[in-house]
PDB file of C-alpha atoms in Angstrom:
ATOM      1  CA  GLY A  17     -17.203   5.766  -4.253  1.00  0.00           C
ATOM      2  CA  ASN A  18     -14.330   4.542  -2.054  1.00  0.00           C
ATOM      3  CA  SER A  19     -12.118   6.937  -0.174  1.00  0.00           C
ATOM      4  CA  VAL A  20      -9.996   7.897   2.747  1.00  0.00           C
ATOM      5  CA  THR A  21      -9.256  11.075   4.317  1.00  0.00           C
ATOM      6  CA  GLN A  22      -6.646  11.686   6.905  1.00  0.00           C
ATOM      7  CA  MET A  23      -5.104  14.411   8.402  1.00  0.00           C
ATOM      8  CA  GLU A  24      -2.089  15.501   6.587  1.00  0.00           C
ATOM      9  CA  GLY A  25       1.017  16.694   8.277  1.00  0.00           C
ATOM     10  CA  PRO A  26       3.443  17.095   8.669  1.00  0.00           C
ATOM     11  CA  VAL A  27       3.183  15.941  12.431  1.00  0.00           C
ATOM     12  CA  THR A  28       5.893  16.672  15.100  1.00  0.00           C
ATOM     13  CA  LEU A  29       5.672  15.515  18.699  1.00  0.00           C
ATOM     14  CA  SER A  30       8.424  14.824  21.169  1.00  0.00           C
ATOM     15  CA  GLU A  31       9.550  11.767  22.831  1.00  0.00           C
ATOM     16  CA  GLU A  32       6.606  10.244  25.069  1.00  0.00           C
ATOM     17  CA  ALA A  33       4.147  12.466  23.774  1.00  0.00           C
ATOM     18  CA  PHE A  34       0.501  11.085  22.573  1.00  0.00           C
ATOM     19  CA  LEU A  35      -0.345  10.497  19.268  1.00  0.00           C
ATOM     20  CA  THR A  36      -3.538  10.983  17.261  1.00  0.00           C
ATOM     21  CA  ILE A  37      -3.729  10.753  13.396  1.00  0.00           C
ATOM     22  CA  ASN A  38      -7.320  10.834  11.967  1.00  0.00           C
ATOM     23  CA  CYS A  39      -8.948   8.863   9.360  1.00  0.00           C
ATOM     24  CA  THR A  40     -12.417   8.756   8.133  1.00  0.00           C
ATOM     25  CA  TYR A  41     -13.475   7.160   5.374  1.00  0.00           C
ATOM     26  CA  THR A  42     -16.385   6.620   2.854  1.00  0.00           C
ATOM     27  CA  ALA A  43     -17.348   3.014   1.714  1.00  0.00           C
ATOM     28  CA  THR A  44     -20.260   0.706   0.105  1.00  0.00           C
ATOM     29  CA  GLY A  45     -20.765  -2.174   1.952  1.00  0.00           C
ATOM     30  CA  TYR A  46     -18.143  -2.949   4.421  1.00  0.00           C
ATOM     31  CA  PRO A  47     -13.847  -2.316   4.100  1.00  0.00           C
ATOM     32  CA  SER A  48     -11.746  -3.851   5.919  1.00  0.00           C
ATOM     33  CA  LEU A  49      -9.345  -1.200   7.023  1.00  0.00           C
ATOM     34  CA  PHE A  50      -6.003  -0.576   7.397  1.00  0.00           C
ATOM     35  CA  TRP A  51      -3.306   1.161   8.747  1.00  0.00           C
ATOM     36  CA  TYR A  52       0.691   0.707   7.221  1.00  0.00           C
ATOM     37  CA  VAL A  53       3.813   2.398   7.975  1.00  0.00           C
ATOM     38  CA  GLN A  54       6.416   3.636   5.727  1.00  0.00           C
ATOM     39  CA  TYR A  55      10.474   4.198   6.551  1.00  0.00           C
ATOM     40  CA  PRO A  56      12.283   6.377   4.773  1.00  0.00           C
ATOM     41  CA  GLY A  57      13.079   4.553   1.699  1.00  0.00           C
ATOM     42  CA  GLU A  58      11.210   1.635   2.424  1.00  0.00           C
ATOM     43  CA  GLY A  59       7.781  -0.085   1.500  1.00  0.00           C
ATOM     44  CA  LEU A  60       4.751  -0.418   3.524  1.00  0.00           C
ATOM     45  CA  GLN A  61       4.998  -2.469   6.368  1.00  0.00           C
ATOM     46  CA  LEU A  62       0.786  -3.831   7.611  1.00  0.00           C
ATOM     47  CA  LEU A  63       0.949  -1.621  11.438  1.00  0.00           C
ATOM     48  CA  LEU A  64      -2.505  -2.663  12.063  1.00  0.00           C
ATOM     49  CA  LYS A  65      -5.814  -4.018  10.807  1.00  0.00           C
ATOM     50  CA  ALA A  66      -9.717  -4.519  11.335  1.00  0.00           C
ATOM     51  CA  THR A  67     -12.623  -6.050   9.345  1.00  0.00           C
ATOM     52  CA  LYS A  68     -16.028  -5.247  11.291  1.00  0.00           C
ATOM     53  CA  ALA A  69     -17.667  -2.649  13.025  1.00  0.00           C
ATOM     54  CA  ASP A  70     -16.229  -2.186  17.116  1.00  0.00           C
ATOM     55  CA  ASP A  71     -13.246  -4.081  16.006  1.00  0.00           C
ATOM     56  CA  LYS A  72     -10.153  -2.907  17.701  1.00  0.00           C
ATOM     57  CA  GLY A  73      -6.531  -3.145  16.134  1.00  0.00           C
ATOM     58  CA  SER A  74      -3.785  -3.028  17.654  1.00  0.00           C
ATOM     59  CA  ASN A  75       0.444  -3.678  17.496  1.00  0.00           C
ATOM     60  CA  LYS A  76       3.285  -2.129  18.649  1.00  0.00           C
ATOM     61  CA  GLY A  77       1.607   0.031  21.237  1.00  0.00           C
ATOM     62  CA  PHE A  78      -0.483   1.339  18.080  1.00  0.00           C
ATOM     63  CA  GLU A  79      -4.692   1.053  18.362  1.00  0.00           C
ATOM     64  CA  ALA A  80      -6.849   2.011  16.146  1.00  0.00           C
ATOM     65  CA  THR A  81     -11.214   1.140  16.106  1.00  0.00           C
ATOM     66  CA  TYR A  82     -13.606   0.568  13.625  1.00  0.00           C
ATOM     67  CA  ARG A  83     -16.115   3.246  14.243  1.00  0.00           C
ATOM     68  CA  LYS A  84     -19.133   2.240  11.486  1.00  0.00           C
ATOM     69  CA  GLU A  85     -21.420   5.115  13.111  1.00  0.00           C
ATOM     70  CA  THR A  86     -18.599   7.947  12.317  1.00  0.00           C
ATOM     71  CA  THR A  87     -16.813   6.273   9.549  1.00  0.00           C
ATOM     72  CA  SER A  88     -13.750   6.968  11.655  1.00  0.00           C
ATOM     73  CA  PHE A  89     -10.369   4.776  12.284  1.00  0.00           C
ATOM     74  CA  HIS A  90      -7.974   7.187  14.269  1.00  0.00           C
ATOM     75  CA  LEU A  91      -4.662   6.060  15.023  1.00  0.00           C
ATOM     76  CA  GLU A  92      -3.224   6.243  18.398  1.00  0.00           C
ATOM     77  CA  LYS A  93      -0.555   5.648  20.839  1.00  0.00           C
ATOM     78  CA  GLY A  94      -0.113   6.415  24.207  1.00  0.00           C
ATOM     79  CA  SER A  95       3.799   7.365  24.371  1.00  0.00           C
ATOM     80  CA  VAL A  96       5.745   7.848  20.783  1.00  0.00           C
ATOM     81  CA  GLN A  97       9.343   7.089  20.496  1.00  0.00           C
ATOM     82  CA  VAL A  98      12.020   8.728  18.025  1.00  0.00           C
ATOM     83  CA  SER A  99      11.627   5.071  16.096  1.00  0.00           C
ATOM     84  CA  ASP A 100       8.226   6.014  15.452  1.00  0.00           C
ATOM     85  CA  SER A 101       9.259   8.752  12.757  1.00  0.00           C
ATOM     86  CA  ALA A 102       7.474   7.781   9.972  1.00  0.00           C
ATOM     87  CA  VAL A 103       4.599   8.034   7.123  1.00  0.00           C
ATOM     88  CA  TYR A 104       1.840   6.470   8.354  1.00  0.00           C
ATOM     89  CA  PHE A 105      -1.024   5.606   5.998  1.00  0.00           C
ATOM     90  CA  CYS A 106      -4.821   5.169   6.140  1.00  0.00           C
ATOM     91  CA  ALA A 107      -6.367   2.605   4.360  1.00  0.00           C
ATOM     92  CA  LEU A 108      -9.484   0.696   3.318  1.00  0.00           C
ATOM     93  CA  SER A 109      -9.770  -2.227   1.058  1.00  0.00           C
ATOM     94  CA  HIS A 110     -12.755  -2.547  -1.596  1.00  0.00           C
ATOM     95  CA  SER A 111     -13.979  -4.415  -4.256  1.00  0.00           C
ATOM     96  CA  ASN A 112     -13.557  -3.148  -8.283  1.00  0.00           C
ATOM     97  CA  SER A 113     -17.102  -3.047  -9.023  1.00  0.00           C
ATOM     98  CA  GLY A 114     -17.534  -5.335 -11.967  1.00  0.00           C
ATOM     99  CA  ALA A 115     -13.612  -6.551 -11.663  1.00  0.00           C
ATOM    100  CA  GLY A 116     -13.814  -9.497  -9.476  1.00  0.00           C
ATOM    101  CA  SER A 117     -11.410  -7.928  -7.158  1.00  0.00           C
ATOM    102  CA  TYR A 118     -10.484  -6.018  -4.820  1.00  0.00           C
ATOM    103  CA  GLN A 119      -7.902  -3.483  -4.049  1.00  0.00           C
ATOM    104  CA  LEU A 120      -6.453  -0.911  -1.583  1.00  0.00           C
ATOM    105  CA  THR A 121      -7.394   2.832  -1.188  1.00  0.00           C
ATOM    106  CA  PHE A 122      -4.830   4.882   0.189  1.00  0.00           C
ATOM    107  CA  GLY A 123      -5.437   8.061   2.484  1.00  0.00           C
ATOM    108  CA  LYS A 124      -3.155  10.973   1.426  1.00  0.00           C
ATOM    109  CA  GLY A 125      -0.471   9.942   4.501  1.00  0.00           C
ATOM    110  CA  THR A 126       0.771  11.883   7.527  1.00  0.00           C
ATOM    111  CA  LYS A 127       4.526  12.138   7.951  1.00  0.00           C
ATOM    112  CA  LEU A 128       5.299  12.032  11.806  1.00  0.00           C
ATOM    113  CA  SER A 129       8.346  13.439  13.083  1.00  0.00           C
ATOM    114  CA  VAL A 130       8.960  12.430  16.810  1.00  0.00           C
ATOM    115  CA  ILE A 131      11.910  14.643  18.572  1.00  0.00           C
ATOM    116  CA  PRO A 132      13.854  13.744  21.824  1.00  0.00           C
TER     117      PRO A 132
ATOM    118  CA  ASP B  15       8.728 -17.288   3.783  1.00  0.00           C
ATOM    119  CA  THR B  16       6.605 -14.140   5.080  1.00  0.00           C
ATOM    120  CA  GLU B  17       8.065 -11.992   2.184  1.00  0.00           C
ATOM    121  CA  VAL B  18       7.918 -10.530  -0.741  1.00  0.00           C
ATOM    122  CA  THR B  19      10.690  -9.902  -2.859  1.00  0.00           C
ATOM    123  CA  GLN B  20      11.176  -7.357  -5.155  1.00  0.00           C
ATOM    124  CA  THR B  21      13.878  -7.352  -8.236  1.00  0.00           C
ATOM    125  CA  PRO B  22      15.683  -4.987  -8.403  1.00  0.00           C
ATOM    126  CA  LYS B  23      15.901  -2.793  -5.987  1.00  0.00           C
ATOM    127  CA  HIS B  24      17.079   0.757  -8.001  1.00  0.00           C
ATOM    128  CA  LEU B  25      16.294   0.587 -12.091  1.00  0.00           C
ATOM    129  CA  VAL B  26      17.838   3.179 -14.190  1.00  0.00           C
ATOM    130  CA  MET B  27      16.724   2.914 -17.525  1.00  0.00           C
ATOM    131  CA  GLY B  28      16.828   5.161 -21.179  1.00  0.00           C
ATOM    132  CA  MET B  29      13.337   6.234 -22.512  1.00  0.00           C
ATOM    133  CA  THR B  30      14.124   4.032 -25.550  1.00  0.00           C
ATOM    134  CA  ASN B  31      15.037   0.459 -22.980  1.00  0.00           C
ATOM    135  CA  LYS B  32      12.881  -2.331 -22.173  1.00  0.00           C
ATOM    136  CA  LYS B  33      13.380  -3.679 -18.731  1.00  0.00           C
ATOM    137  CA  SER B  34      10.929  -5.985 -16.260  1.00  0.00           C
ATOM    138  CA  LEU B  35      10.665  -5.730 -12.649  1.00  0.00           C
ATOM    139  CA  LYS B  36      10.023  -9.017 -10.956  1.00  0.00           C
ATOM    140  CA  CYS B  37       8.145  -9.852  -7.598  1.00  0.00           C
ATOM    141  CA  GLU B  38       7.799 -13.182  -6.111  1.00  0.00           C
ATOM    142  CA  GLN B  39       6.083 -14.600  -3.174  1.00  0.00           C
ATOM    143  CA  HIS B  40       6.231 -17.951  -1.701  1.00  0.00           C
ATOM    144  CA  MET B  41       3.583 -17.125   0.999  1.00  0.00           C
ATOM    145  CA  GLY B  42       0.706 -18.979  -0.977  1.00  0.00           C
ATOM    146  CA  HIS B  43      -1.308 -15.834  -2.066  1.00  0.00           C
ATOM    147  CA  ARG B  44      -4.042 -15.703  -4.455  1.00  0.00           C
ATOM    148  CA  ALA B  45      -3.733 -11.522  -5.417  1.00  0.00           C
ATOM    149  CA  MET B  46      -1.101  -9.654  -6.480  1.00  0.00           C
ATOM    150  CA  TYR B  47      -0.905  -5.966  -7.497  1.00  0.00           C
ATOM    151  CA  TRP B  48       1.597  -3.727  -8.272  1.00  0.00           C
ATOM    152  CA  TYR B  49       1.062   0.288  -7.221  1.00  0.00           C
ATOM    153  CA  LYS B  50       3.198   2.990  -8.419  1.00  0.00           C
ATOM    154  CA  GLN B  51       4.126   5.799  -5.655  1.00  0.00           C
ATOM    155  CA  LYS B  52       5.702   9.613  -6.533  1.00  0.00           C
ATOM    156  CA  ALA B  53       7.578  10.945  -3.869  1.00  0.00           C
ATOM    157  CA  LYS B  54       5.279  12.352  -1.044  1.00  0.00           C
ATOM    158  CA  LYS B  55       2.262  10.314  -2.446  1.00  0.00           C
ATOM    159  CA  PRO B  56       0.173   7.600  -1.561  1.00  0.00           C
ATOM    160  CA  PRO B  57       0.475   4.740  -3.584  1.00  0.00           C
ATOM    161  CA  GLU B  58      -1.942   3.977  -6.625  1.00  0.00           C
ATOM    162  CA  LEU B  59      -2.681   0.605  -8.078  1.00  0.00           C
ATOM    163  CA  MET B  60      -1.678  -0.528 -11.306  1.00  0.00           C
ATOM    164  CA  PHE B  61      -2.780  -3.412 -11.946  1.00  0.00           C
ATOM    165  CA  VAL B  62      -4.564  -6.691  -9.767  1.00  0.00           C
ATOM    166  CA  TYR B  63      -4.577 -10.603 -10.633  1.00  0.00           C
ATOM    167  CA  SER B  64      -6.501 -12.196  -8.129  1.00  0.00           C
ATOM    168  CA  TYR B  65      -7.335 -16.085  -8.678  1.00  0.00           C
ATOM    169  CA  GLU B  66      -5.029 -15.016 -11.874  1.00  0.00           C
ATOM    170  CA  LYS B  67      -7.580 -12.993 -13.605  1.00  0.00           C
ATOM    171  CA  LEU B  68      -6.395 -10.073 -14.010  1.00  0.00           C
ATOM    172  CA  SER B  69      -7.548  -6.293 -13.535  1.00  0.00           C
ATOM    173  CA  ILE B  70      -6.477  -3.277 -14.679  1.00  0.00           C
ATOM    174  CA  ASN B  71      -6.570   0.377 -13.551  1.00  0.00           C
ATOM    175  CA  GLU B  72      -7.738   2.056 -16.889  1.00  0.00           C
ATOM    176  CA  SER B  73      -5.720   5.199 -16.261  1.00  0.00           C
ATOM    177  CA  VAL B  74      -2.240   3.372 -16.614  1.00  0.00           C
ATOM    178  CA  PRO B  75      -0.782   3.367 -19.802  1.00  0.00           C
ATOM    179  CA  SER B  76       0.089   0.691 -22.200  1.00  0.00           C
ATOM    180  CA  ARG B  77       3.793   1.355 -21.955  1.00  0.00           C
ATOM    181  CA  PHE B  78       3.235  -0.723 -18.579  1.00  0.00           C
ATOM    182  CA  SER B  79       2.446  -4.794 -19.418  1.00  0.00           C
ATOM    183  CA  PRO B  80       1.793  -7.102 -16.050  1.00  0.00           C
ATOM    184  CA  GLU B  81       2.613 -10.792 -16.521  1.00  0.00           C
ATOM    185  CA  CYS B  82       2.093 -13.210 -14.173  1.00  0.00           C
ATOM    186  CA  PRO B  83       3.363 -16.997 -15.258  1.00  0.00           C
ATOM    187  CA  ASN B  84       2.013 -18.402 -12.060  1.00  0.00           C
ATOM    188  CA  SER B  85       0.354 -17.651  -8.682  1.00  0.00           C
ATOM    189  CA  SER B  86       3.898 -16.605  -6.693  1.00  0.00           C
ATOM    190  CA  LEU B  87       5.434 -14.346  -9.677  1.00  0.00           C
ATOM    191  CA  LEU B  88       4.429 -11.250 -10.804  1.00  0.00           C
ATOM    192  CA  ASN B  89       6.334  -9.433 -13.709  1.00  0.00           C
ATOM    193  CA  LEU B  90       5.650  -5.878 -15.304  1.00  0.00           C
ATOM    194  CA  HIS B  91       7.296  -5.383 -18.026  1.00  0.00           C
ATOM    195  CA  LEU B  92       8.618  -1.699 -18.882  1.00  0.00           C
ATOM    196  CA  HIS B  93       9.040  -0.154 -22.343  1.00  0.00           C
ATOM    197  CA  ALA B  94       9.508   3.659 -24.087  1.00  0.00           C
ATOM    198  CA  LEU B  95       8.850   5.285 -20.651  1.00  0.00           C
ATOM    199  CA  GLN B  96       8.654   8.810 -20.094  1.00  0.00           C
ATOM    200  CA  PRO B  97      10.599  10.566 -17.522  1.00  0.00           C
ATOM    201  CA  GLU B  98       7.324  11.673 -15.247  1.00  0.00           C
ATOM    202  CA  ASP B  99       7.076   7.659 -15.073  1.00  0.00           C
ATOM    203  CA  SER B 100      10.238   7.873 -12.358  1.00  0.00           C
ATOM    204  CA  ALA B 101       8.546   6.863  -9.213  1.00  0.00           C
ATOM    205  CA  LEU B 102       8.991   3.382  -6.513  1.00  0.00           C
ATOM    206  CA  TYR B 103       6.558   0.677  -7.768  1.00  0.00           C
ATOM    207  CA  LEU B 104       5.631  -1.398  -5.263  1.00  0.00           C
ATOM    208  CA  CYS B 105       4.321  -5.195  -5.451  1.00  0.00           C
ATOM    209  CA  ALA B 106       1.879  -6.408  -2.953  1.00  0.00           C
ATOM    210  CA  SER B 107      -0.031  -9.568  -1.989  1.00  0.00           C
ATOM    211  CA  SER B 108      -2.641 -10.368  -0.430  1.00  0.00           C
ATOM    212  CA  GLN B 109      -4.180 -14.139   1.068  1.00  0.00           C
ATOM    213  CA  ASP B 110      -7.356 -13.599  -0.277  1.00  0.00           C
ATOM    214  CA  GLY B 111      -8.601 -11.709  -2.850  1.00  0.00           C
ATOM    215  CA  ALA B 112     -10.820  -9.750  -0.583  1.00  0.00           C
ATOM    216  CA  GLY B 113      -7.629  -8.446   1.588  1.00  0.00           C
ATOM    217  CA  LEU B 114      -9.721  -9.449   4.761  1.00  0.00           C
ATOM    218  CA  TYR B 115      -6.076 -10.725   6.554  1.00  0.00           C
ATOM    219  CA  GLY B 116      -3.940  -7.702   5.085  1.00  0.00           C
ATOM    220  CA  TYR B 117      -1.893  -6.595   2.067  1.00  0.00           C
ATOM    221  CA  THR B 118       2.233  -7.393   1.733  1.00  0.00           C
ATOM    222  CA  PHE B 119       4.253  -4.970   0.409  1.00  0.00           C
ATOM    223  CA  GLY B 120       7.282  -5.317  -1.022  1.00  0.00           C
ATOM    224  CA  SER B 121      10.209  -3.063  -0.064  1.00  0.00           C
ATOM    225  CA  GLY B 122       9.849  -1.804  -3.924  1.00  0.00           C
ATOM    226  CA  THR B 123      11.859  -0.676  -7.059  1.00  0.00           C
ATOM    227  CA  ARG B 124      13.379   2.896  -7.118  1.00  0.00           C
ATOM    228  CA  LEU B 125      13.300   3.944 -11.000  1.00  0.00           C
ATOM    229  CA  THR B 126      14.500   6.533 -12.623  1.00  0.00           C
ATOM    230  CA  VAL B 127      14.108   7.113 -16.057  1.00  0.00           C
ATOM    231  CA  VAL B 128      16.295   9.150 -18.620  1.00  0.00           C
TER     232      VAL B 128
END
């Protein structure tokens, strides 16, 4: 089946530290991969995406590269800020077999806290 | 307009009530979704309308019923809910049925069943 495994937090970092959140996936075919961020009390915001192998998604200093050989899509940021404190979800888009539609399947989420 | 708008933002309802959640987008997206998110958990898919065809997560109880009056509007009708149905209900849309360009989420309706 299709699934996403991401490192479970919480992760606590000091401001300006380097961030890595690991994400690996299991999928049939060639899924699109996403990172979403959820701030407290809010919905999900698309952070970045990649639609094929070796694509690099980037946004707001965050990056992730679609690695087909290791089935990974790790999120990185060189210098985190307090405002980056949120929950981060890795997700893949795949087809509902036989239903003719697609859906997002999420990892369990990683809570990041950045302290000054 | 690049948003998915959900109303109401908060809803408290009794177990005998009937209520509806509303979701609207004007981006011309052809697929819309309902997700349920419990506290400290990832969102779980409930329903998909893709090109006006409904797909159902078969684990969703019949007390939830979706309706898609047109390609811009998605409703979720609620009746006889249980306290365990209390959650954040998220609506999303995607430009194409495969979500290649990403999914846009609304800010959600926080539902409390008393």
